[in-house]
Amino acid sequence: MIPAREALERLREGNLRFAANVRGSDAFVSHTRRAELASGQQPFAIILGCSDSRVPAEIVFDQGLGDLFVIRVAGNIVAPSQVGSVEFSAARYFTRLVVVLGHSQCGAILATSHNLRAIVDRVRPSVEALLQTELRHDSDALVREAVRANIRASVDHLRHGSQVLEELIQRDGLLVVGAEYSLESGVVEFFEP
Ligand SMILES: [Zn+2]
C-alpha cells in the first residue's frame, strides 16, 4: 500500500514530466507488465476527472498500466455511482489518494443544454453562489472561479457524502484533494500541499 503523500508526490513528478514534454520510462514500458497485471492490480491513486478529451489522467500524470484507478464524467461531478467507484478502489485495493481533477475552460461548467441536465444540476450550486458576487460582470473570471468551486464541491461531497470514505479518512489515512489542470500549460495545480 502506497501512502497518500507518496502517491501525491508521484503524481506531481509525473505531471512535471508531462508539462515538460518528457515521458518516464516506467509509463512507456508499462505494457510489458500486462501479463503480470492480469492477476491483480494495486493502483496508487484514484482520479475522478472530467471526460474532456484533452484531460486523460494517465497521460497528464505520465502513468502506465495498473497505476491509476480512473473515473471520468463530464464536469467531474460526484453522483452515487462515482462515490461507489471511489469506495470500491479505496476499500478493495487500499488506494489511499483520491484526486478530483477539474480543468480550465471546462465545457460542463459552461453548458446549459437540456440534455446535460443531470450534469448541470450538480454544477449549478457552485456557479449560482458566484453569480451573487461581483464576478458576474467578468465572464472569464466567473468561469475560472466556477471551475474551482465545482472541484471543491466534489471534494467536499467525497469527504462527507460516504460513511465508508469518512471512516477511511479518519482511520486509514485516505486523502481526498482537489486539483486543476491547465489546458494551456499542461500543469496540474493541487489545491493543498
Ligand atoms: Zn471538463
PDB file of C-alpha atoms and ligand atoms in Angstrom:
ATOM      1  CA  MET A   1       0.000   0.000   0.000  1.00  0.00           C
ATOM      2  CA  ILE A   2       1.356   3.401  -1.017  1.00  0.00           C
ATOM      3  CA  PRO A   3       0.708   6.232   1.482  1.00  0.00           C
ATOM      4  CA  ALA A   4      -1.274   9.222   0.219  1.00  0.00           C
ATOM      5  CA  ARG A   5       1.618  11.699   0.435  1.00  0.00           C
ATOM      6  CA  GLU A   6       3.911   9.451  -1.570  1.00  0.00           C
ATOM      7  CA  ALA A   7       1.180   8.916  -4.153  1.00  0.00           C
ATOM      8  CA  LEU A   8       0.700  12.681  -4.423  1.00  0.00           C
ATOM      9  CA  GLU A   9       4.416  13.139  -4.991  1.00  0.00           C
ATOM     10  CA  ARG A  10       4.376  10.573  -7.798  1.00  0.00           C
ATOM     11  CA  LEU A  11       1.543  12.415  -9.498  1.00  0.00           C
ATOM     12  CA  ARG A  12       3.329  15.751  -9.134  1.00  0.00           C
ATOM     13  CA  GLU A  13       6.511  14.359 -10.635  1.00  0.00           C
ATOM     14  CA  GLY A  14       4.632  12.667 -13.473  1.00  0.00           C
ATOM     15  CA  ASN A  15       2.805  15.885 -14.312  1.00  0.00           C
ATOM     16  CA  LEU A  16       6.055  17.850 -14.307  1.00  0.00           C
ATOM     17  CA  ARG A  17       7.421  15.397 -16.887  1.00  0.00           C
ATOM     18  CA  PHE A  18       4.274  15.702 -18.991  1.00  0.00           C
ATOM     19  CA  ALA A  19       4.292  19.503 -18.870  1.00  0.00           C
ATOM     20  CA  ALA A  20       7.949  19.454 -19.916  1.00  0.00           C
ATOM     21  CA  ASN A  21       7.172  17.094 -22.837  1.00  0.00           C
ATOM     22  CA  VAL A  22       9.206  14.282 -21.287  1.00  0.00           C
ATOM     23  CA  ARG A  23       7.972  10.741 -20.809  1.00  0.00           C
ATOM     24  CA  GLY A  24       9.167   8.492 -17.981  1.00  0.00           C
ATOM     25  CA  SER A  25      10.391   5.030 -18.887  1.00  0.00           C
ATOM     26  CA  ASP A  26       8.036   3.316 -16.388  1.00  0.00           C
ATOM     27  CA  ALA A  27       4.910   4.531 -18.157  1.00  0.00           C
ATOM     28  CA  PHE A  28       6.493   3.988 -21.528  1.00  0.00           C
ATOM     29  CA  VAL A  29       7.197   0.290 -20.963  1.00  0.00           C
ATOM     30  CA  SER A  30       4.211  -0.463 -18.726  1.00  0.00           C
ATOM     31  CA  HIS A  31       2.573  -2.533 -21.486  1.00  0.00           C
ATOM     32  CA  THR A  32       5.285  -5.120 -20.888  1.00  0.00           C
ATOM     33  CA  ARG A  33       3.713  -5.699 -17.444  1.00  0.00           C
ATOM     34  CA  ARG A  34       0.362  -6.703 -18.942  1.00  0.00           C
ATOM     35  CA  ALA A  35       0.681 -10.402 -18.107  1.00  0.00           C
ATOM     36  CA  GLU A  36       1.823  -9.670 -14.556  1.00  0.00           C
ATOM     37  CA  LEU A  37      -1.088  -7.267 -14.028  1.00  0.00           C
ATOM     38  CA  ALA A  38      -3.651  -9.781 -15.237  1.00  0.00           C
ATOM     39  CA  SER A  39      -3.530 -11.449 -11.834  1.00  0.00           C
ATOM     40  CA  GLY A  40      -4.162  -8.265  -9.858  1.00  0.00           C
ATOM     41  CA  GLN A  41      -3.803  -4.520  -9.541  1.00  0.00           C
ATOM     42  CA  GLN A  42      -2.674  -2.036  -6.934  1.00  0.00           C
ATOM     43  CA  PRO A  43      -3.493   1.408  -8.308  1.00  0.00           C
ATOM     44  CA  PHE A  44      -1.721   4.022  -6.180  1.00  0.00           C
ATOM     45  CA  ALA A  45      -4.225   6.822  -6.827  1.00  0.00           C
ATOM     46  CA  ILE A  46      -7.877   7.275  -7.685  1.00  0.00           C
ATOM     47  CA  ILE A  47      -8.565  10.085 -10.141  1.00  0.00           C
ATOM     48  CA  LEU A  48     -12.068  11.475 -10.524  1.00  0.00           C
ATOM     49  CA  GLY A  49     -11.644  13.577 -13.638  1.00  0.00           C
ATOM     50  CA  CYS A  50     -13.612  15.251 -16.404  1.00  0.00           C
ATOM     51  CA  SER A  51     -14.416  13.313 -19.597  1.00  0.00           C
ATOM     52  CA  ASP A  52     -12.881  16.111 -21.673  1.00  0.00           C
ATOM     53  CA  SER A  53     -10.758  14.564 -24.439  1.00  0.00           C
ATOM     54  CA  ARG A  54      -7.874  16.880 -23.545  1.00  0.00           C
ATOM     55  CA  VAL A  55      -7.503  15.675 -19.949  1.00  0.00           C
ATOM     56  CA  PRO A  56      -6.742  11.920 -19.917  1.00  0.00           C
ATOM     57  CA  ALA A  57      -5.428  11.199 -16.422  1.00  0.00           C
ATOM     58  CA  GLU A  58      -2.834   8.583 -17.378  1.00  0.00           C
ATOM     59  CA  ILE A  59      -1.279  10.922 -19.933  1.00  0.00           C
ATOM     60  CA  VAL A  60      -1.251  14.180 -17.952  1.00  0.00           C
ATOM     61  CA  PHE A  61       0.279  12.355 -14.961  1.00  0.00           C
ATOM     62  CA  ASP A  62       2.596  10.247 -17.149  1.00  0.00           C
ATOM     63  CA  GLN A  63       1.474   6.928 -15.675  1.00  0.00           C
ATOM     64  CA  GLY A  64       1.079   3.467 -17.166  1.00  0.00           C
ATOM     65  CA  LEU A  65      -0.991   0.292 -16.941  1.00  0.00           C
ATOM     66  CA  GLY A  66      -2.106  -0.548 -13.417  1.00  0.00           C
ATOM     67  CA  ASP A  67      -1.131   2.801 -11.883  1.00  0.00           C
ATOM     68  CA  LEU A  68      -4.360   4.815 -11.705  1.00  0.00           C
ATOM     69  CA  PHE A  69      -7.975   3.945 -10.942  1.00  0.00           C
ATOM     70  CA  VAL A  70      -9.784   6.481 -13.114  1.00  0.00           C
ATOM     71  CA  ILE A  71     -13.382   7.651 -13.045  1.00  0.00           C
ATOM     72  CA  ARG A  72     -14.298  10.182 -15.707  1.00  0.00           C
ATOM     73  CA  VAL A  73     -17.550  12.076 -16.019  1.00  0.00           C
ATOM     74  CA  ALA A  74     -18.308  15.432 -17.633  1.00  0.00           C
ATOM     75  CA  GLY A  75     -17.679  18.181 -15.105  1.00  0.00           C
ATOM     76  CA  ASN A  76     -16.003  15.767 -12.624  1.00  0.00           C
ATOM     77  CA  ILE A  77     -19.238  15.718 -10.654  1.00  0.00           C
ATOM     78  CA  VAL A  78     -19.955  13.386  -7.765  1.00  0.00           C
ATOM     79  CA  ALA A  79     -23.141  11.307  -8.032  1.00  0.00           C
ATOM     80  CA  PRO A  80     -23.796   7.964  -6.291  1.00  0.00           C
ATOM     81  CA  SER A  81     -22.046   5.860  -8.950  1.00  0.00           C
ATOM     82  CA  GLN A  82     -18.871   7.965  -8.646  1.00  0.00           C
ATOM     83  CA  VAL A  83     -18.918   7.600  -4.863  1.00  0.00           C
ATOM     84  CA  GLY A  84     -19.325   3.841  -5.288  1.00  0.00           C
ATOM     85  CA  SER A  85     -16.364   3.607  -7.659  1.00  0.00           C
ATOM     86  CA  VAL A  86     -14.131   5.558  -5.275  1.00  0.00           C
ATOM     87  CA  GLU A  87     -15.254   3.397  -2.339  1.00  0.00           C
ATOM     88  CA  PHE A  88     -14.548   0.278  -4.388  1.00  0.00           C
ATOM     89  CA  SER A  89     -10.953   1.135  -5.188  1.00  0.00           C
ATOM     90  CA  ALA A  90     -10.203   2.568  -1.735  1.00  0.00           C
ATOM     91  CA  ALA A  91     -11.605  -0.448   0.100  1.00  0.00           C
ATOM     92  CA  ARG A  92     -10.620  -3.214  -2.297  1.00  0.00           C
ATOM     93  CA  TYR A  93      -7.182  -2.086  -3.469  1.00  0.00           C
ATOM     94  CA  PHE A  94      -6.210   0.040  -0.456  1.00  0.00           C
ATOM     95  CA  THR A  95      -5.698   3.068  -2.675  1.00  0.00           C
ATOM     96  CA  ARG A  96      -5.043   5.967  -0.295  1.00  0.00           C
ATOM     97  CA  LEU A  97      -5.176   9.035  -2.522  1.00  0.00           C
ATOM     98  CA  VAL A  98      -8.214  10.462  -4.308  1.00  0.00           C
ATOM     99  CA  VAL A  99      -7.752  13.417  -6.650  1.00  0.00           C
ATOM    100  CA  VAL A 100     -10.708  15.347  -8.058  1.00  0.00           C
ATOM    101  CA  LEU A 101      -9.230  16.666 -11.299  1.00  0.00           C
ATOM    102  CA  GLY A 102     -11.015  19.594 -12.913  1.00  0.00           C
ATOM    103  CA  HIS A 103      -9.587  21.769 -15.653  1.00  0.00           C
ATOM    104  CA  SER A 104      -9.598  25.237 -17.151  1.00  0.00           C
ATOM    105  CA  GLN A 105     -12.369  26.120 -19.623  1.00  0.00           C
ATOM    106  CA  CYS A 106     -14.453  23.101 -18.624  1.00  0.00           C
ATOM    107  CA  GLY A 107     -17.351  22.800 -21.077  1.00  0.00           C
ATOM    108  CA  ALA A 108     -19.602  21.209 -18.483  1.00  0.00           C
ATOM    109  CA  ILE A 109     -19.319  24.349 -16.369  1.00  0.00           C
ATOM    110  CA  LEU A 110     -20.359  26.472 -19.349  1.00  0.00           C
ATOM    111  CA  ALA A 111     -23.092  24.122 -20.547  1.00  0.00           C
ATOM    112  CA  THR A 112     -26.747  24.928 -20.308  1.00  0.00           C
ATOM    113  CA  SER A 113     -28.036  22.323 -22.745  1.00  0.00           C
ATOM    114  CA  HIS A 114     -31.161  20.449 -21.803  1.00  0.00           C
ATOM    115  CA  ASN A 115     -29.558  17.056 -22.395  1.00  0.00           C
ATOM    116  CA  LEU A 116     -26.919  17.832 -19.854  1.00  0.00           C
ATOM    117  CA  ARG A 117     -29.384  18.409 -17.055  1.00  0.00           C
ATOM    118  CA  ALA A 118     -28.032  15.604 -14.855  1.00  0.00           C
ATOM    119  CA  ILE A 119     -24.585  17.167 -15.028  1.00  0.00           C
ATOM    120  CA  VAL A 120     -25.640  20.805 -14.950  1.00  0.00           C
ATOM    121  CA  ASP A 121     -27.869  20.342 -11.924  1.00  0.00           C
ATOM    122  CA  ARG A 122     -24.848  19.218  -9.933  1.00  0.00           C
ATOM    123  CA  VAL A 123     -22.643  22.011 -11.184  1.00  0.00           C
ATOM    124  CA  ARG A 124     -25.213  24.784 -10.769  1.00  0.00           C
ATOM    125  CA  PRO A 125     -24.933  25.329  -6.996  1.00  0.00           C
ATOM    126  CA  SER A 126     -21.223  26.083  -7.389  1.00  0.00           C
ATOM    127  CA  VAL A 127     -21.943  28.656 -10.078  1.00  0.00           C
ATOM    128  CA  GLU A 128     -25.015  30.241  -8.534  1.00  0.00           C
ATOM    129  CA  ALA A 129     -23.232  31.343  -5.387  1.00  0.00           C
ATOM    130  CA  LEU A 130     -20.663  33.130  -7.560  1.00  0.00           C
ATOM    131  CA  LEU A 131     -23.385  34.885  -9.564  1.00  0.00           C
ATOM    132  CA  GLN A 132     -24.284  36.757  -6.389  1.00  0.00           C
ATOM    133  CA  THR A 133     -20.822  38.338  -6.345  1.00  0.00           C
ATOM    134  CA  GLU A 134     -19.054  40.962  -8.480  1.00  0.00           C
ATOM    135  CA  LEU A 135     -17.674  38.113 -10.591  1.00  0.00           C
ATOM    136  CA  ARG A 136     -20.918  38.150 -12.597  1.00  0.00           C
ATOM    137  CA  HIS A 137     -19.544  41.129 -14.541  1.00  0.00           C
ATOM    138  CA  ASP A 138     -16.420  39.254 -15.673  1.00  0.00           C
ATOM    139  CA  SER A 139     -17.222  36.062 -17.565  1.00  0.00           C
ATOM    140  CA  ASP A 140     -13.636  34.748 -17.759  1.00  0.00           C
ATOM    141  CA  ALA A 141     -13.120  35.168 -14.034  1.00  0.00           C
ATOM    142  CA  LEU A 142     -16.546  33.712 -13.378  1.00  0.00           C
ATOM    143  CA  VAL A 143     -15.736  30.520 -15.305  1.00  0.00           C
ATOM    144  CA  ARG A 144     -12.339  30.284 -13.640  1.00  0.00           C
ATOM    145  CA  GLU A 145     -13.839  30.543 -10.175  1.00  0.00           C
ATOM    146  CA  ALA A 146     -16.777  28.276 -11.052  1.00  0.00           C
ATOM    147  CA  VAL A 147     -14.369  25.524 -12.174  1.00  0.00           C
ATOM    148  CA  ARG A 148     -12.573  25.747  -8.840  1.00  0.00           C
ATOM    149  CA  ALA A 149     -15.772  25.950  -6.797  1.00  0.00           C
ATOM    150  CA  ASN A 150     -17.060  22.868  -8.608  1.00  0.00           C
ATOM    151  CA  ILE A 151     -13.864  20.926  -7.841  1.00  0.00           C
ATOM    152  CA  ARG A 152     -14.105  21.907  -4.169  1.00  0.00           C
ATOM    153  CA  ALA A 153     -17.765  20.841  -4.099  1.00  0.00           C
ATOM    154  CA  SER A 154     -16.842  17.392  -5.454  1.00  0.00           C
ATOM    155  CA  VAL A 155     -14.028  17.054  -2.906  1.00  0.00           C
ATOM    156  CA  ASP A 156     -16.413  18.013  -0.137  1.00  0.00           C
ATOM    157  CA  HIS A 157     -19.013  15.534  -1.346  1.00  0.00           C
ATOM    158  CA  LEU A 158     -16.478  12.692  -1.373  1.00  0.00           C
ATOM    159  CA  ARG A 159     -15.168  13.626   2.066  1.00  0.00           C
ATOM    160  CA  HIS A 160     -18.559  13.856   3.722  1.00  0.00           C
ATOM    161  CA  GLY A 161     -21.065  12.041   1.491  1.00  0.00           C
ATOM    162  CA  SER A 162     -19.997   8.482   2.249  1.00  0.00           C
ATOM    163  CA  GLN A 163     -19.623   6.694   5.543  1.00  0.00           C
ATOM    164  CA  VAL A 164     -17.119   4.261   4.036  1.00  0.00           C
ATOM    165  CA  LEU A 165     -14.871   7.076   2.830  1.00  0.00           C
ATOM    166  CA  GLU A 166     -15.264   9.072   6.019  1.00  0.00           C
ATOM    167  CA  GLU A 167     -14.026   6.103   8.039  1.00  0.00           C
ATOM    168  CA  LEU A 168     -11.124   5.501   5.656  1.00  0.00           C
ATOM    169  CA  ILE A 169     -10.170   9.177   6.021  1.00  0.00           C
ATOM    170  CA  GLN A 170     -10.338   9.081   9.812  1.00  0.00           C
ATOM    171  CA  ARG A 171      -8.699   5.720  10.411  1.00  0.00           C
ATOM    172  CA  ASP A 172      -6.620   4.762   7.404  1.00  0.00           C
ATOM    173  CA  GLY A 173      -5.064   7.917   6.038  1.00  0.00           C
ATOM    174  CA  LEU A 174      -7.223   8.268   2.940  1.00  0.00           C
ATOM    175  CA  LEU A 175      -6.618  11.711   1.432  1.00  0.00           C
ATOM    176  CA  VAL A 176      -9.061  13.483  -0.897  1.00  0.00           C
ATOM    177  CA  VAL A 177      -7.633  16.517  -2.691  1.00  0.00           C
ATOM    178  CA  GLY A 178      -8.792  18.840  -5.447  1.00  0.00           C
ATOM    179  CA  ALA A 179      -6.633  19.762  -8.411  1.00  0.00           C
ATOM    180  CA  GLU A 180      -6.966  21.822 -11.551  1.00  0.00           C
ATOM    181  CA  TYR A 181      -5.360  21.028 -14.882  1.00  0.00           C
ATOM    182  CA  SER A 182      -4.470  23.922 -17.155  1.00  0.00           C
ATOM    183  CA  LEU A 183      -5.263  23.164 -20.794  1.00  0.00           C
ATOM    184  CA  GLU A 184      -2.858  25.950 -21.704  1.00  0.00           C
ATOM    185  CA  SER A 185       0.262  24.953 -19.735  1.00  0.00           C
ATOM    186  CA  GLY A 186      -0.312  21.244 -19.077  1.00  0.00           C
ATOM    187  CA  VAL A 187       0.366  21.858 -15.393  1.00  0.00           C
ATOM    188  CA  VAL A 188      -1.803  20.401 -12.625  1.00  0.00           C
ATOM    189  CA  GLU A 189      -2.171  22.644  -9.587  1.00  0.00           C
ATOM    190  CA  PHE A 190      -3.075  20.792  -6.404  1.00  0.00           C
ATOM    191  CA  PHE A 191      -5.294  22.783  -4.055  1.00  0.00           C
ATOM    192  CA  GLU A 192      -3.426  21.815  -0.889  1.00  0.00           C
ATOM    193  CA  PRO A 193       0.089  20.672  -0.045  1.00  0.00           C
TER     194      PRO A 193
HETATM  195 ZN    ZN B   1     -14.477  19.420 -18.386  1.00  0.00          ZN
END
